XYZ file of C-alpha atoms in Angstrom:
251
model
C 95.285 61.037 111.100
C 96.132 64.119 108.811
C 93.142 66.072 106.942
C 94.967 64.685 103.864
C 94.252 61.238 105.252
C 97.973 60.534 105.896
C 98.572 58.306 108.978
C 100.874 60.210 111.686
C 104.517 58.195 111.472
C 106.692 56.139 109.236
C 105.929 52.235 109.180
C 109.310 50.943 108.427
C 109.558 47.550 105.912
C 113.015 45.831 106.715
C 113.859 42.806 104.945
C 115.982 40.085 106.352
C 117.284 37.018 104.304
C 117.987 33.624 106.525
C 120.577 34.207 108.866
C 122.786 31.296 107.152
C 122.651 33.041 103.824
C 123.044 36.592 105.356
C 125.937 38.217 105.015
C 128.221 36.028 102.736
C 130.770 38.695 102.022
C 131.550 38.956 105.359
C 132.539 35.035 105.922
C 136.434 36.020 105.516
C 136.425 38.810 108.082
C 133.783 36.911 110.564
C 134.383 33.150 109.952
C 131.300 31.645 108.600
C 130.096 29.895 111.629
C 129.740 33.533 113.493
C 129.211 35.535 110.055
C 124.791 34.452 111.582
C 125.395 35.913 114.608
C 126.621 38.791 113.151
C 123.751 39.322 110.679
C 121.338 39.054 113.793
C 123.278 41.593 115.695
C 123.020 44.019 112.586
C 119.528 43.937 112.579
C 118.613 43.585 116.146
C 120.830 47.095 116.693
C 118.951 48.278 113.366
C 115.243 47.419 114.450
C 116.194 48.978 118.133
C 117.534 51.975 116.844
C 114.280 52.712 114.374
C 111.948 52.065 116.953
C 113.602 55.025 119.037
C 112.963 57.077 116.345
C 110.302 59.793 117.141
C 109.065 59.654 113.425
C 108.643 55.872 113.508
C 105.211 54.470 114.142
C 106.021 50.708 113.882
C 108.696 48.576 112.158
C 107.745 45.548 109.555
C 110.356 42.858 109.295
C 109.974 40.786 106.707
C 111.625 37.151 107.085
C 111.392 33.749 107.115
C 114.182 33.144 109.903
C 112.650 31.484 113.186
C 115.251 32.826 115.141
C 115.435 36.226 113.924
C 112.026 36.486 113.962
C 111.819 36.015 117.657
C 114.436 38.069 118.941
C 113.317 40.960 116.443
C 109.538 40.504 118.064
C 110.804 40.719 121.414
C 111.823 44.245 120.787
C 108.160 45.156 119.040
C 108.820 44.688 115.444
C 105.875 43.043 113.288
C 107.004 39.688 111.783
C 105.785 39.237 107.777
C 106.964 35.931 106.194
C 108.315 36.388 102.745
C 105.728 34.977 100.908
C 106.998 36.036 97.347
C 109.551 34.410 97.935
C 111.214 36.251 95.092
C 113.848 37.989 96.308
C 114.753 41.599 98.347
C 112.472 43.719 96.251
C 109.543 41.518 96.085
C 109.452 41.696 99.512
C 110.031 44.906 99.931
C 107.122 45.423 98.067
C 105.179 42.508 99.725
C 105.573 44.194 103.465
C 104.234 47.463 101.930
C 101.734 46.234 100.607
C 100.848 44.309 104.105
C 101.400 47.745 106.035
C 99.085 49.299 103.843
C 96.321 46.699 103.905
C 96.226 47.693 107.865
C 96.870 51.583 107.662
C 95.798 52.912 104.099
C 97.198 56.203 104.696
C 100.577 54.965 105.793
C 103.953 56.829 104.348
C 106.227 54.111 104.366
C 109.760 53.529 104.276
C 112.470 50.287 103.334
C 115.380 50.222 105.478
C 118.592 47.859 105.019
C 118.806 45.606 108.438
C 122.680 45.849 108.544
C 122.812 49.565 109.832
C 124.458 48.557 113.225
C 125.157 52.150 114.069
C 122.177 53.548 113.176
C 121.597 56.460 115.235
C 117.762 57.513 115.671
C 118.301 60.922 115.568
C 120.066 60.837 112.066
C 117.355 58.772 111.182
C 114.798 61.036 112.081
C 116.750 63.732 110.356
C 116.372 61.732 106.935
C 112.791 60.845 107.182
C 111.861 64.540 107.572
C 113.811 65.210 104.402
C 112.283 62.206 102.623
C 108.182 63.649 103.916
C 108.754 66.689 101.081
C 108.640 64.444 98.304
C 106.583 61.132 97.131
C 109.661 59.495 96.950
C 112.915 59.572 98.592
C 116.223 57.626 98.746
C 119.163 58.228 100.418
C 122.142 56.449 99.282
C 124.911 54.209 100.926
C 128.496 55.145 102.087
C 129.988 54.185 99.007
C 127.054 56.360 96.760
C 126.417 53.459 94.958
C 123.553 51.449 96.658
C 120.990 52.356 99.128
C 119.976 52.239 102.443
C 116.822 53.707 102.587
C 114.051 54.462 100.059
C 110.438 56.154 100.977
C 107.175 56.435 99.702
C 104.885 58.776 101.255
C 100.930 58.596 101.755
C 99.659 57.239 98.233
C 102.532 56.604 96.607
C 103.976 53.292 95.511
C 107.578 52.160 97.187
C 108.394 50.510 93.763
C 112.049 49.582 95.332
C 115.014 49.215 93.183
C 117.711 47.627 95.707
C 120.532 45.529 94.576
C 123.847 46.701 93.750
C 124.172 49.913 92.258
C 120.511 50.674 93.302
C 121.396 54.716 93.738
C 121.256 54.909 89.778
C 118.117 52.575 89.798
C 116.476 54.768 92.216
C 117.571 58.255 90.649
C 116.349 57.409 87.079
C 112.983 56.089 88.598
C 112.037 59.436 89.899
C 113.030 59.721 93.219
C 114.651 62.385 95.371
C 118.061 61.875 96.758
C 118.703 62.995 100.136
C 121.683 64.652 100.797
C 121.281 65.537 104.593
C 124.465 66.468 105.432
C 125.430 64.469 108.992
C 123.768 61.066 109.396
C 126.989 58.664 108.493
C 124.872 56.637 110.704
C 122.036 56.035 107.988
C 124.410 55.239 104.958
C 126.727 52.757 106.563
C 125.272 49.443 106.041
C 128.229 46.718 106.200
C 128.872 43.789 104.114
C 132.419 43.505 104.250
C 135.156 43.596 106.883
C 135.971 46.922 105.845
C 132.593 48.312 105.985
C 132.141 46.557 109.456
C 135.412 48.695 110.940
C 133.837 51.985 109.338
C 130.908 50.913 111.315
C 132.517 50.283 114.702
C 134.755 53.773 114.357
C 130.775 55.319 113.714
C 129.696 53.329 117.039
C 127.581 50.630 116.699
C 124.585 49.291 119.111
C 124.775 47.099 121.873
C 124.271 43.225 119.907
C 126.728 44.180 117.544
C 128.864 45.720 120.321
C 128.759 42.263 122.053
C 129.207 40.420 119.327
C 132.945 42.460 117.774
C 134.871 41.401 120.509
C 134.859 37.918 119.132
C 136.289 38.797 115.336
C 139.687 37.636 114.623
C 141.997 40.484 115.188
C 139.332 42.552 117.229
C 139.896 43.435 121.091
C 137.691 45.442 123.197
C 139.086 48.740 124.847
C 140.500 47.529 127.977
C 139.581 46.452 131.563
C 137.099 48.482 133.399
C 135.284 49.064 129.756
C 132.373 47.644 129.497
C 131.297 47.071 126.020
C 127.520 47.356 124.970
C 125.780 48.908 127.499
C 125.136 52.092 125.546
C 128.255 53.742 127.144
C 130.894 55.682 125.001
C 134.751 54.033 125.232
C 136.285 56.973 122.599
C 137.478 56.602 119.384
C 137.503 53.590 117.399
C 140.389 52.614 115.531
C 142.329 49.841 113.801
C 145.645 48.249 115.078
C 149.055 46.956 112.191
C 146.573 44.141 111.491
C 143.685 45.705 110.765
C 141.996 44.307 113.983
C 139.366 47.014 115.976
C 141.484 48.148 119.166
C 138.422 49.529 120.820
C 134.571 49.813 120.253
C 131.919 52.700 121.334
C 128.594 52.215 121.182
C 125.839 54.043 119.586
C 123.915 56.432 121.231
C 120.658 58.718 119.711
């Protein structure tokens, strides 16, 4: 612990609706009998990826999913039901609150859970930004939402998310970040589009495992092995707009 009374380390808050409601917008690119599998792949590669971070101290999911839940355990994330039950900010707020009531001192951050390529190193990049100020946002690919808002020792999270959440977040006082270089941390996915961004970033092994099964999407060839951490190249997209190969993310 600092003199200031700060714990050392980010506790991460990452909120995760029931897989069967996750995701809708991608039902026409996934199908929606694999758009759940999908949604769990985002966040498994997202929770994985934040718990290699060096500035990470522990991750808080908060969800109600049984499923989730135990796959996202399994790789050391604490599971918070969402007892508000009121929707993505009131548990935001309800998992900061819960980090806090452990670890006073705790600078905390809210991370989307469908960052499949999230990189840790870009990650850790942003969160040393984000410790200069009370609090910190940096905003999506498209600059209108946001992937990641902070609050650091003493300071409320008082999230904003929802659609165009930059603007929210901006007006309410907080810092953008605009760390050049971590395409990683802005590119959450909701629709088929966004998910092909994400694949030509390089995305983490679940999602990696999961692409090959999309309509239109193939993986890059025999002798290629696909979601083992291993780079295949460059992603790109064939006439159809199907993925014609897939790289993984790496730190």
């Amino acid at each position: 612990m600092r003199r200031d009374g700060a714990d050392v380390g980010w506790s991460l808050v990452v909120p995760l609706k029931p897989l069967v409601r996750a995701k809708s917008r991608l039902s026409p690119a996934a199908g929606e009998e694999f758009r759940p599998r999908l949604a769990l792949a985002f966040a498994l590669d997202t929770v994985t990826a934040a718990l290699a971070c060096t500035d990470v101290r522990d991750v808080a999911v908060v969800t109600d999913d049984p499923l989730a839940g135990e796959r996202l355990a399994g790789l050391g994330a604490r599971i918070l039901p969402d007892t508000p039950a009121g929707g993505l900010n009131a548990a935001l707020a309800h998992g900061a609150r819960t980090v806090r009531a452990r670890r006073p001192g705790a600078a905390v951050a809210a991370l989307n859970a469908d960052l499949p390529a999230l990189r840790p190193a870009e990650l850790e990049q942003v969160l040393h930004f984000a410790a200069l100020f009370p609090r910190a946002f940096l905003a999506d690919a498209a600059d209108i939402g946001t992937t990641l808002l902070t609050a650091t020792s003493g300071v409320e999270l008082e999230p904003a998310f929802g659609g165009p959440s930059r603007a929210r977040h901006l007006a309410s006082g907080a810092r953008e970040i605009t760390a050049p270089d971590v395409p990683s941390v802005r590119r959450d996915v909701d629709t088929g589009e966004d998910l092909r961004a994400a694949l030509a970033l390089g995305v983490g092994p679940h999602t990696a495992r999961q692409a090959p099964h999309l309509p239109g999407c193939r993986t890059a060839g025999p002798g290629r092995e696909i979601g083992t951490g291993g780079v295949d190249g460059p992603v790109g997209t064939d006439a159809s707009g199907g993925v014609d190969g897939l790289r993984t993310s790496g730190a």
